[in-house]
Amino acid sequence: MNKLEQFYKGQTARLQRTFTEEDVKKSSELTKDFSPVYNQKEDVWKKFYEKPIVPALLTEGLITQVISEKLPGVPCVLLQKDLVFYHPVHVGEEITAEMVVIDINADRKWVTQKVTCLDEDGKEVIKGQVVILLLSNQE
């Protein structure tokens, strides 16, 4: 059986992660995004949020971690992502990213997955979908 045949509609994978202040600092250093809304010592976010927020790119990292480690968990490339951030992710919150296969295009070796991220209270913080290209169709 080749790799593509191992996938099916409805197949699900999930991972959880709690983002730390150190994660936010490292993300800011790598991306050069030093927005004050990520900084514990700033006041600008206090009018809108209870705590500083985690950068969107960092939370997207949890989604790509599920892709690379679990589903599909084989060499692949992210072709498209469409995400809506319904609620902020805060430092210290446990976030669960869940991916569900919703379509498989065998001719193109594309797998489309529904993305849902929930906070520790079960509130949906991110929703969307991704399309990935499987790089190998060999065993």
PDB file of C-alpha atoms in Angstrom:
ATOM      1  CA  MET A   1       0.000   0.000   0.000  1.00  0.00           C
ATOM      2  CA  ASN A   2       1.370   3.455  -0.833  1.00  0.00           C
ATOM      3  CA  LYS A   3       1.278   6.410   1.561  1.00  0.00           C
ATOM      4  CA  LEU A   4      -1.712   8.137  -0.037  1.00  0.00           C
ATOM      5  CA  GLU A   5      -3.834   5.025   0.384  1.00  0.00           C
ATOM      6  CA  GLN A   6      -3.219   5.147   4.147  1.00  0.00           C
ATOM      7  CA  PHE A   7      -5.378   8.263   4.455  1.00  0.00           C
ATOM      8  CA  TYR A   8      -9.172   8.416   4.559  1.00  0.00           C
ATOM      9  CA  LYS A   9     -11.880  11.012   5.024  1.00  0.00           C
ATOM     10  CA  GLY A  10     -12.607  11.539   8.687  1.00  0.00           C
ATOM     11  CA  GLN A  11      -9.121  10.528   9.814  1.00  0.00           C
ATOM     12  CA  THR A  12      -8.247  12.684  12.817  1.00  0.00           C
ATOM     13  CA  ALA A  13      -5.120  13.707  14.723  1.00  0.00           C
ATOM     14  CA  ARG A  14      -4.540  16.171  17.544  1.00  0.00           C
ATOM     15  CA  LEU A  15      -1.803  17.636  19.706  1.00  0.00           C
ATOM     16  CA  GLN A  16      -1.802  19.918  22.723  1.00  0.00           C
ATOM     17  CA  ARG A  17       0.621  22.631  23.730  1.00  0.00           C
ATOM     18  CA  THR A  18       0.903  25.330  26.347  1.00  0.00           C
ATOM     19  CA  PHE A  19       2.717  28.416  25.055  1.00  0.00           C
ATOM     20  CA  THR A  20       5.154  30.136  27.415  1.00  0.00           C
ATOM     21  CA  GLU A  21       6.609  33.638  27.607  1.00  0.00           C
ATOM     22  CA  GLU A  22       9.890  32.112  26.438  1.00  0.00           C
ATOM     23  CA  ASP A  23       8.123  30.719  23.337  1.00  0.00           C
ATOM     24  CA  VAL A  24       6.810  34.219  22.567  1.00  0.00           C
ATOM     25  CA  LYS A  25      10.271  35.757  23.012  1.00  0.00           C
ATOM     26  CA  LYS A  26      11.873  33.197  20.682  1.00  0.00           C
ATOM     27  CA  SER A  27       9.122  33.701  18.098  1.00  0.00           C
ATOM     28  CA  SER A  28       9.592  37.467  18.204  1.00  0.00           C
ATOM     29  CA  GLU A  29      13.340  37.101  17.778  1.00  0.00           C
ATOM     30  CA  LEU A  30      12.940  34.825  14.758  1.00  0.00           C
ATOM     31  CA  THR A  31      10.209  36.835  13.033  1.00  0.00           C
ATOM     32  CA  LYS A  32      11.311  40.306  14.189  1.00  0.00           C
ATOM     33  CA  ASP A  33       7.704  40.904  15.281  1.00  0.00           C
ATOM     34  CA  PHE A  34       7.998  42.838  18.535  1.00  0.00           C
ATOM     35  CA  SER A  35       4.394  44.012  18.791  1.00  0.00           C
ATOM     36  CA  PRO A  36       3.569  45.298  22.293  1.00  0.00           C
ATOM     37  CA  VAL A  37       0.467  43.047  22.392  1.00  0.00           C
ATOM     38  CA  TYR A  38       2.844  40.122  23.063  1.00  0.00           C
ATOM     39  CA  ASN A  39       4.761  41.851  25.868  1.00  0.00           C
ATOM     40  CA  GLN A  40       3.757  41.236  29.484  1.00  0.00           C
ATOM     41  CA  LYS A  41       5.227  44.603  30.521  1.00  0.00           C
ATOM     42  CA  GLU A  42       3.249  46.711  28.046  1.00  0.00           C
ATOM     43  CA  ASP A  43      -0.163  48.248  28.703  1.00  0.00           C
ATOM     44  CA  VAL A  44      -1.562  48.483  25.169  1.00  0.00           C
ATOM     45  CA  TRP A  45      -3.232  45.048  25.265  1.00  0.00           C
ATOM     46  CA  LYS A  46      -4.904  45.561  28.658  1.00  0.00           C
ATOM     47  CA  LYS A  47      -7.847  47.447  27.160  1.00  0.00           C
ATOM     48  CA  PHE A  48      -8.726  44.517  24.904  1.00  0.00           C
ATOM     49  CA  TYR A  49      -7.371  41.327  26.507  1.00  0.00           C
ATOM     50  CA  GLU A  50      -6.946  39.887  29.976  1.00  0.00           C
ATOM     51  CA  LYS A  51      -3.353  38.873  29.186  1.00  0.00           C
ATOM     52  CA  PRO A  52      -0.892  39.479  26.362  1.00  0.00           C
ATOM     53  CA  ILE A  53      -1.579  37.327  23.315  1.00  0.00           C
ATOM     54  CA  VAL A  54       0.526  34.673  21.627  1.00  0.00           C
ATOM     55  CA  PRO A  55       1.609  35.589  18.065  1.00  0.00           C
ATOM     56  CA  ALA A  56      -0.562  34.014  15.361  1.00  0.00           C
ATOM     57  CA  LEU A  57       2.478  32.538  13.644  1.00  0.00           C
ATOM     58  CA  LEU A  58       3.422  30.714  16.839  1.00  0.00           C
ATOM     59  CA  THR A  59      -0.048  29.199  17.237  1.00  0.00           C
ATOM     60  CA  GLU A  60       0.067  28.169  13.575  1.00  0.00           C
ATOM     61  CA  GLY A  61       3.209  26.263  14.510  1.00  0.00           C
ATOM     62  CA  LEU A  62       1.082  23.864  16.552  1.00  0.00           C
ATOM     63  CA  ILE A  63      -1.006  23.183  13.439  1.00  0.00           C
ATOM     64  CA  THR A  64       2.076  22.462  11.320  1.00  0.00           C
ATOM     65  CA  GLN A  65       3.402  20.254  14.130  1.00  0.00           C
ATOM     66  CA  VAL A  66       0.287  18.071  13.837  1.00  0.00           C
ATOM     67  CA  ILE A  67       0.850  17.907  10.062  1.00  0.00           C
ATOM     68  CA  SER A  68       4.523  16.954  10.305  1.00  0.00           C
ATOM     69  CA  GLU A  69       4.250  14.556  13.260  1.00  0.00           C
ATOM     70  CA  LYS A  70       0.806  12.981  12.996  1.00  0.00           C
ATOM     71  CA  LEU A  71      -1.342  13.649   9.942  1.00  0.00           C
ATOM     72  CA  PRO A  72       0.033  12.948   7.471  1.00  0.00           C
ATOM     73  CA  GLY A  73       3.306  12.518   9.381  1.00  0.00           C
ATOM     74  CA  VAL A  74       5.177  11.915   6.109  1.00  0.00           C
ATOM     75  CA  PRO A  75       7.223  14.320   3.968  1.00  0.00           C
ATOM     76  CA  CYS A  76       4.820  16.957   2.683  1.00  0.00           C
ATOM     77  CA  VAL A  77       4.515  20.628   1.802  1.00  0.00           C
ATOM     78  CA  LEU A  78       1.847  23.031   2.986  1.00  0.00           C
ATOM     79  CA  LEU A  79       0.218  24.423  -0.167  1.00  0.00           C
ATOM     80  CA  GLN A  80      -2.634  26.468   1.245  1.00  0.00           C
ATOM     81  CA  LYS A  81      -3.955  27.557   4.603  1.00  0.00           C
ATOM     82  CA  ASP A  82      -7.097  29.445   5.406  1.00  0.00           C
ATOM     83  CA  LEU A  83      -7.421  30.219   9.107  1.00  0.00           C
ATOM     84  CA  VAL A  84      -9.748  32.425  11.126  1.00  0.00           C
ATOM     85  CA  PHE A  85      -8.634  33.487  14.624  1.00  0.00           C
ATOM     86  CA  TYR A  86     -11.889  33.738  16.588  1.00  0.00           C
ATOM     87  CA  HIS A  87     -10.343  34.357  19.995  1.00  0.00           C
ATOM     88  CA  PRO A  88      -6.830  35.165  21.182  1.00  0.00           C
ATOM     89  CA  VAL A  89      -4.445  32.567  22.519  1.00  0.00           C
ATOM     90  CA  HIS A  90      -2.792  33.624  25.772  1.00  0.00           C
ATOM     91  CA  VAL A  91       0.491  32.607  27.386  1.00  0.00           C
ATOM     92  CA  GLY A  92      -0.070  29.726  29.789  1.00  0.00           C
ATOM     93  CA  GLU A  93      -3.212  28.358  28.085  1.00  0.00           C
ATOM     94  CA  GLU A  94      -3.248  24.788  26.846  1.00  0.00           C
ATOM     95  CA  ILE A  95      -4.316  24.740  23.190  1.00  0.00           C
ATOM     96  CA  THR A  96      -5.472  21.627  21.332  1.00  0.00           C
ATOM     97  CA  ALA A  97      -5.049  21.531  17.563  1.00  0.00           C
ATOM     98  CA  GLU A  98      -7.203  18.984  15.763  1.00  0.00           C
ATOM     99  CA  MET A  99      -6.889  18.065  12.093  1.00  0.00           C
ATOM    100  CA  VAL A 100      -9.507  16.051  10.180  1.00  0.00           C
ATOM    101  CA  VAL A 101      -9.038  14.801   6.614  1.00  0.00           C
ATOM    102  CA  ILE A 102     -11.947  16.138   4.534  1.00  0.00           C
ATOM    103  CA  ASP A 103     -10.717  15.459   0.992  1.00  0.00           C
ATOM    104  CA  ILE A 104      -8.067  13.438  -0.830  1.00  0.00           C
ATOM    105  CA  ASN A 105      -7.035  14.237  -4.403  1.00  0.00           C
ATOM    106  CA  ALA A 106      -5.067  11.180  -5.525  1.00  0.00           C
ATOM    107  CA  ASP A 107      -4.089  12.654  -8.901  1.00  0.00           C
ATOM    108  CA  ARG A 108      -2.404  15.665  -7.322  1.00  0.00           C
ATOM    109  CA  LYS A 109      -1.353  13.888  -4.089  1.00  0.00           C
ATOM    110  CA  TRP A 110      -3.231  16.571  -2.123  1.00  0.00           C
ATOM    111  CA  VAL A 111      -4.826  16.040   1.251  1.00  0.00           C
ATOM    112  CA  THR A 112      -7.235  18.695   2.547  1.00  0.00           C
ATOM    113  CA  GLN A 113      -7.751  18.913   6.295  1.00  0.00           C
ATOM    114  CA  LYS A 114     -10.172  20.818   8.498  1.00  0.00           C
ATOM    115  CA  VAL A 115      -8.378  22.682  11.306  1.00  0.00           C
ATOM    116  CA  THR A 116      -9.873  23.347  14.728  1.00  0.00           C
ATOM    117  CA  CYS A 117      -7.966  24.744  17.713  1.00  0.00           C
ATOM    118  CA  LEU A 118      -9.576  24.853  21.139  1.00  0.00           C
ATOM    119  CA  ASP A 119      -8.465  26.490  24.364  1.00  0.00           C
ATOM    120  CA  GLU A 120      -8.499  24.637  27.677  1.00  0.00           C
ATOM    121  CA  ASP A 121     -12.150  25.628  28.239  1.00  0.00           C
ATOM    122  CA  GLY A 122     -13.171  24.062  24.914  1.00  0.00           C
ATOM    123  CA  LYS A 123     -13.675  27.443  23.223  1.00  0.00           C
ATOM    124  CA  GLU A 124     -12.824  27.494  19.513  1.00  0.00           C
ATOM    125  CA  VAL A 125      -9.910  29.881  19.007  1.00  0.00           C
ATOM    126  CA  ILE A 126      -8.881  28.997  15.441  1.00  0.00           C
ATOM    127  CA  LYS A 127     -10.800  27.347  12.615  1.00  0.00           C
ATOM    128  CA  GLY A 128     -10.003  26.749   8.963  1.00  0.00           C
ATOM    129  CA  GLN A 129      -8.463  24.322   6.537  1.00  0.00           C
ATOM    130  CA  VAL A 130      -5.147  23.416   4.988  1.00  0.00           C
ATOM    131  CA  VAL A 131      -4.123  21.668   1.780  1.00  0.00           C
ATOM    132  CA  ILE A 132      -0.919  19.669   1.765  1.00  0.00           C
ATOM    133  CA  LEU A 133       1.049  17.953  -0.968  1.00  0.00           C
ATOM    134  CA  LEU A 134       2.491  14.538  -0.160  1.00  0.00           C
ATOM    135  CA  LEU A 135       6.049  14.455  -1.479  1.00  0.00           C
ATOM    136  CA  SER A 136       6.338  10.699  -1.639  1.00  0.00           C
ATOM    137  CA  ASN A 137       3.778   8.156  -2.670  1.00  0.00           C
ATOM    138  CA  GLN A 138       6.068   5.233  -1.897  1.00  0.00           C
ATOM    139  CA  GLU A 139       5.997   2.822   1.023  1.00  0.00           C
TER     140      GLU A 139
END
